[in-house]
CSV table of C-alpha atoms in Angstrom, one decimal:
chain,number,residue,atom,x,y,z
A,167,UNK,CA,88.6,87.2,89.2
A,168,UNK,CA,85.2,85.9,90.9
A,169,UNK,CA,83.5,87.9,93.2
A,170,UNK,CA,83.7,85.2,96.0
A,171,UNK,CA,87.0,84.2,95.3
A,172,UNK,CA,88.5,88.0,95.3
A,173,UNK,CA,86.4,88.5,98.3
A,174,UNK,CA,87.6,85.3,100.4
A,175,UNK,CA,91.3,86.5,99.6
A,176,UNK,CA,90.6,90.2,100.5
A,177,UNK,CA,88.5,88.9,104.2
A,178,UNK,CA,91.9,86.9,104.6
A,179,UNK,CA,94.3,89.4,104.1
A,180,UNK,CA,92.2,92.0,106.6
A,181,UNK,CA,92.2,89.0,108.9
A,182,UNK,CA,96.2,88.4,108.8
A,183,UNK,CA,96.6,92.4,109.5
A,184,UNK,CA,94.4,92.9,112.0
A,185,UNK,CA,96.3,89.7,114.1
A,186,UNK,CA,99.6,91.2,113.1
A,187,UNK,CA,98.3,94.2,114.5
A,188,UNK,CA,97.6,92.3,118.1
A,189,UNK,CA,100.9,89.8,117.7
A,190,UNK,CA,104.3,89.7,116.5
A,191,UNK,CA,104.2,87.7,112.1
A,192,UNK,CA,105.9,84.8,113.9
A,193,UNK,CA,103.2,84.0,116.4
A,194,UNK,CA,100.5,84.3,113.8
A,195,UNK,CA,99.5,80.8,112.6
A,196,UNK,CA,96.9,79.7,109.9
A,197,UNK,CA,94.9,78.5,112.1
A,198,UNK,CA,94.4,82.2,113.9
A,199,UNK,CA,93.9,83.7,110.4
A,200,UNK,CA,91.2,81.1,109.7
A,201,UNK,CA,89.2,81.7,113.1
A,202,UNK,CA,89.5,85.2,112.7
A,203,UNK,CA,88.4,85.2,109.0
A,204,UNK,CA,85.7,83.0,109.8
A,205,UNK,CA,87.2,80.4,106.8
A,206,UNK,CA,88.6,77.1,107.3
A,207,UNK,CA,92.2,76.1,106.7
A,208,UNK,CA,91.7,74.7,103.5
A,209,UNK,CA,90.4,78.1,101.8
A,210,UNK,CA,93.5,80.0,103.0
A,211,UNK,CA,95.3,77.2,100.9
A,212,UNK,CA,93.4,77.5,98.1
A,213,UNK,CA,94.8,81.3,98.0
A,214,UNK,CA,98.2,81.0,99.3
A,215,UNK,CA,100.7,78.7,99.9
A,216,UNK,CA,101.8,79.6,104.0
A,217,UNK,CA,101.8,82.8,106.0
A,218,UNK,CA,104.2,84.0,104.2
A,219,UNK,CA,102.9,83.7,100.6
A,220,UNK,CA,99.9,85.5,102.5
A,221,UNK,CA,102.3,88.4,103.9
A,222,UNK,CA,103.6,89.1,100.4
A,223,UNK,CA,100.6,89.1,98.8
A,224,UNK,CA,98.7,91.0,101.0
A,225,UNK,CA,102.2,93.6,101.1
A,226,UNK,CA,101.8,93.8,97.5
A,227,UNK,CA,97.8,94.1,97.6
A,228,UNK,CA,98.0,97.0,100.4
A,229,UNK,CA,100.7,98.9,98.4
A,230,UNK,CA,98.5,99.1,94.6
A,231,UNK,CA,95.9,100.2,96.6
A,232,UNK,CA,97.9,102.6,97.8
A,233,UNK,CA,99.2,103.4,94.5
A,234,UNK,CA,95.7,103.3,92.9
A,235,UNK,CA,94.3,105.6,95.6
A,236,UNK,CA,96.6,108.6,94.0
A,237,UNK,CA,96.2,108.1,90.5
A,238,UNK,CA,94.3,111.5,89.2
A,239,UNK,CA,91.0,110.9,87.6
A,240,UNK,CA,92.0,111.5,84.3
A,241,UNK,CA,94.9,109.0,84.7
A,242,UNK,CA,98.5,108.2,85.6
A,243,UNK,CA,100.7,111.2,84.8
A,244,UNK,CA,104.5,111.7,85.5
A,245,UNK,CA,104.6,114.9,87.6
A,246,UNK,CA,104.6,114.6,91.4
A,247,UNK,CA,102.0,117.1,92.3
A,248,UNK,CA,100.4,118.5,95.6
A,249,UNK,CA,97.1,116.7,94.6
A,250,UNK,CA,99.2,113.4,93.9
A,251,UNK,CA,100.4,113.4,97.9
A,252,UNK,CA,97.2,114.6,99.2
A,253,UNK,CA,95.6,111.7,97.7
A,254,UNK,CA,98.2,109.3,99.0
A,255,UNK,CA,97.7,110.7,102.9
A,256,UNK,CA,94.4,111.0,102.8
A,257,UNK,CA,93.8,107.1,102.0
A,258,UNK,CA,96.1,106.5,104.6
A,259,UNK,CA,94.6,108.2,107.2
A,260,UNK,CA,91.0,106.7,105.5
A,261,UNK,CA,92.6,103.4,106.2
A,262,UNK,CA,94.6,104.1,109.0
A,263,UNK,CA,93.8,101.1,111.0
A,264,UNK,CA,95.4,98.8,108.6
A,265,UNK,CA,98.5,101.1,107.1
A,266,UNK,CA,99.5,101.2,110.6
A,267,UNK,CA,100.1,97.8,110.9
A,268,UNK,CA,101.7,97.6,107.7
A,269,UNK,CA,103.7,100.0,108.4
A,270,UNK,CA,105.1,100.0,112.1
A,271,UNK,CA,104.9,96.2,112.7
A,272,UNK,CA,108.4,95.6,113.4
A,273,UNK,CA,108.2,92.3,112.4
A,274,UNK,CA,107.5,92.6,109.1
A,275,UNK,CA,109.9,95.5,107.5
A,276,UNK,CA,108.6,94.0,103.9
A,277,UNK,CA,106.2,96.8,103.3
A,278,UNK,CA,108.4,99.9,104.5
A,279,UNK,CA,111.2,99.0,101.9
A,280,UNK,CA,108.4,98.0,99.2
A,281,UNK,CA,106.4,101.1,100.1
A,282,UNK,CA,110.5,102.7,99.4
A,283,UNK,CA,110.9,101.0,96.3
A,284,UNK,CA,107.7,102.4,94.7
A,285,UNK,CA,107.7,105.6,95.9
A,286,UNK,CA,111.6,105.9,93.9
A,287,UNK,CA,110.1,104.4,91.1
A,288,UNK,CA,107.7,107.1,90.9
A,289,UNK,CA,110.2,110.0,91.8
A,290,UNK,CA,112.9,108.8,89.5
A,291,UNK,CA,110.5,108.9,86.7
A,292,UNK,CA,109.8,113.1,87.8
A,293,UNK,CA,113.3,113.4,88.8
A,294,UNK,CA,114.7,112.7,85.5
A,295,UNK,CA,112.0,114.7,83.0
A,296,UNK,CA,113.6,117.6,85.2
A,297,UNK,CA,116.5,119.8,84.5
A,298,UNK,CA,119.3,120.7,87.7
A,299,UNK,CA,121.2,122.9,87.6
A,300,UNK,CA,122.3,123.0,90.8
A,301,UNK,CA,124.9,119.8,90.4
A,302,UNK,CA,122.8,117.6,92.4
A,303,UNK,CA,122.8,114.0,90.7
A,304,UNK,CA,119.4,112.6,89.7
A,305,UNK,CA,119.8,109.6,91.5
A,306,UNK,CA,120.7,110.8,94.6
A,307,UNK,CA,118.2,113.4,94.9
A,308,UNK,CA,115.7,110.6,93.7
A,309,UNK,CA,116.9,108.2,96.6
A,310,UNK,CA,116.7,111.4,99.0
A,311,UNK,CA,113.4,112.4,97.9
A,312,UNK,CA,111.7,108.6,98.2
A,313,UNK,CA,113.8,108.1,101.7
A,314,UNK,CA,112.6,111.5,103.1
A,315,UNK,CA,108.5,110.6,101.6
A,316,UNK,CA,108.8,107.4,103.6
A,317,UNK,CA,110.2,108.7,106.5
A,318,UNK,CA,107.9,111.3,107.1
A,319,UNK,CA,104.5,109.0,106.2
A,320,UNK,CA,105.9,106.6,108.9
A,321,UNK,CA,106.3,109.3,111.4
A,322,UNK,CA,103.1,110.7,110.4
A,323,UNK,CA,101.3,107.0,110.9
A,324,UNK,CA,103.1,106.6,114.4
A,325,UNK,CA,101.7,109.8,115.4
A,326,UNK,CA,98.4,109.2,115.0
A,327,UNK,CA,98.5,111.7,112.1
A,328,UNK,CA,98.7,114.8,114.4
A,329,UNK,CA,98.3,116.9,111.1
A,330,UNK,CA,95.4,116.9,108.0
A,331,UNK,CA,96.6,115.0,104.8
A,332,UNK,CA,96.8,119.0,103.1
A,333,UNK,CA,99.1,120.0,106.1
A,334,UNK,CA,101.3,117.4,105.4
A,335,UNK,CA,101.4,117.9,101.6
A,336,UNK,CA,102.0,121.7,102.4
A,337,UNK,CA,105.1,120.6,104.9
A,338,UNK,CA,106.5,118.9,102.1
A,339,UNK,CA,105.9,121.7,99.8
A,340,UNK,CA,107.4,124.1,102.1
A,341,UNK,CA,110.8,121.9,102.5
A,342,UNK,CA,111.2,121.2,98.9
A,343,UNK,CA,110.7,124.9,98.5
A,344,UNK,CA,113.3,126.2,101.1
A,345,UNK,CA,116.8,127.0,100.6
A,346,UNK,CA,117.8,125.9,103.4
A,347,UNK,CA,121.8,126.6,104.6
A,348,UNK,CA,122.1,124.3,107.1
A,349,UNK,CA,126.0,124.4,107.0
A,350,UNK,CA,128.4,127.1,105.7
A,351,UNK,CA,129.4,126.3,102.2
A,352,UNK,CA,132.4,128.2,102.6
């Protein structure tokens, strides 16, 4: 893609988050997005077709970055690792501003559930190289598991990310760790 064309789109999409950030999806307009992009109408609709070709591109943009942002250096692997998740907080509290948005705008649930979606995909794919042998079904520990990681980032995000990335990924380590008996299995 050109320079200037992947540029206009990405000054478009920061545009759109930061007014979703001041105003509820349904009172943004194009117009708003063009003002604050400093773009006319007409560019926006050279890149998408209405707001809300704009919201799911720029969900699906925000979430490969996201996934980008934790792929190791020498590539994608299959194991969910401690470096894996402290790459993944750390570029969201680098980009705080915008995952914030993204994620807490209660207008816009699309990235939550899409941020859901891919962080299963990823976990089933661990989940199911391992071997339990404790009973517990791949699938549901896969649906815990990706439930639980968006959970907690969400809370972490609304909290103004009261702990460091390596806290968090040590939290997590911590829980997956414990045995916990929270009921009598009697």
């Amino acid at each position: 893609m050109d320079r200037r064309i992947a540029r206009s789109r990405q000054v478009i999409m920061q545009a759109f988050i930061e007014l979703l950030g001041e105003q509820e999806f349904e009172r943004v307009t194009i117009q708003g997005i063009a003002d604050r992009a400093n773009v006319n109408r007409g560019t926006i609709y050279l890149h998408f077709t209405d707001k809300y070709d704009l919201l799911e591109q720029s969900v699906e943009n925000y979430l490969m970055m996201l996934a980008d942002s934790c792929v190791p250096e020498n590539g994608p692997t299959n194991e969910l690792s401690r470096d894996l998740l402290i790459r993944a907080f750390t570029y969201l509290k680098e980009h705080a501003a915008t995952y914030n948005v993204l994620i807490t705008n209660k207008g816009i649930p699309t990235f939550r559930h899409r941020m859901t979606q891919m962080i299963e995909a990823n976990i089933t794919l661990v989940v199911n190289q391992m071997t339990l042998e404790t009973g517990i079904h791949k699938d549901i520990l896969a649906q815990f598991l990706s439930v639980s990681i968006t959970g907690l980032i969400e809370w972490w995000v609304i909290q103004s990310m009261p702990y460091t990335p390596e806290e968090m990924v040590e939290q997590v380590a911590k829980i997956l760790e414990a045995r916990l008996q929270l009921w009598d299995t009697k």
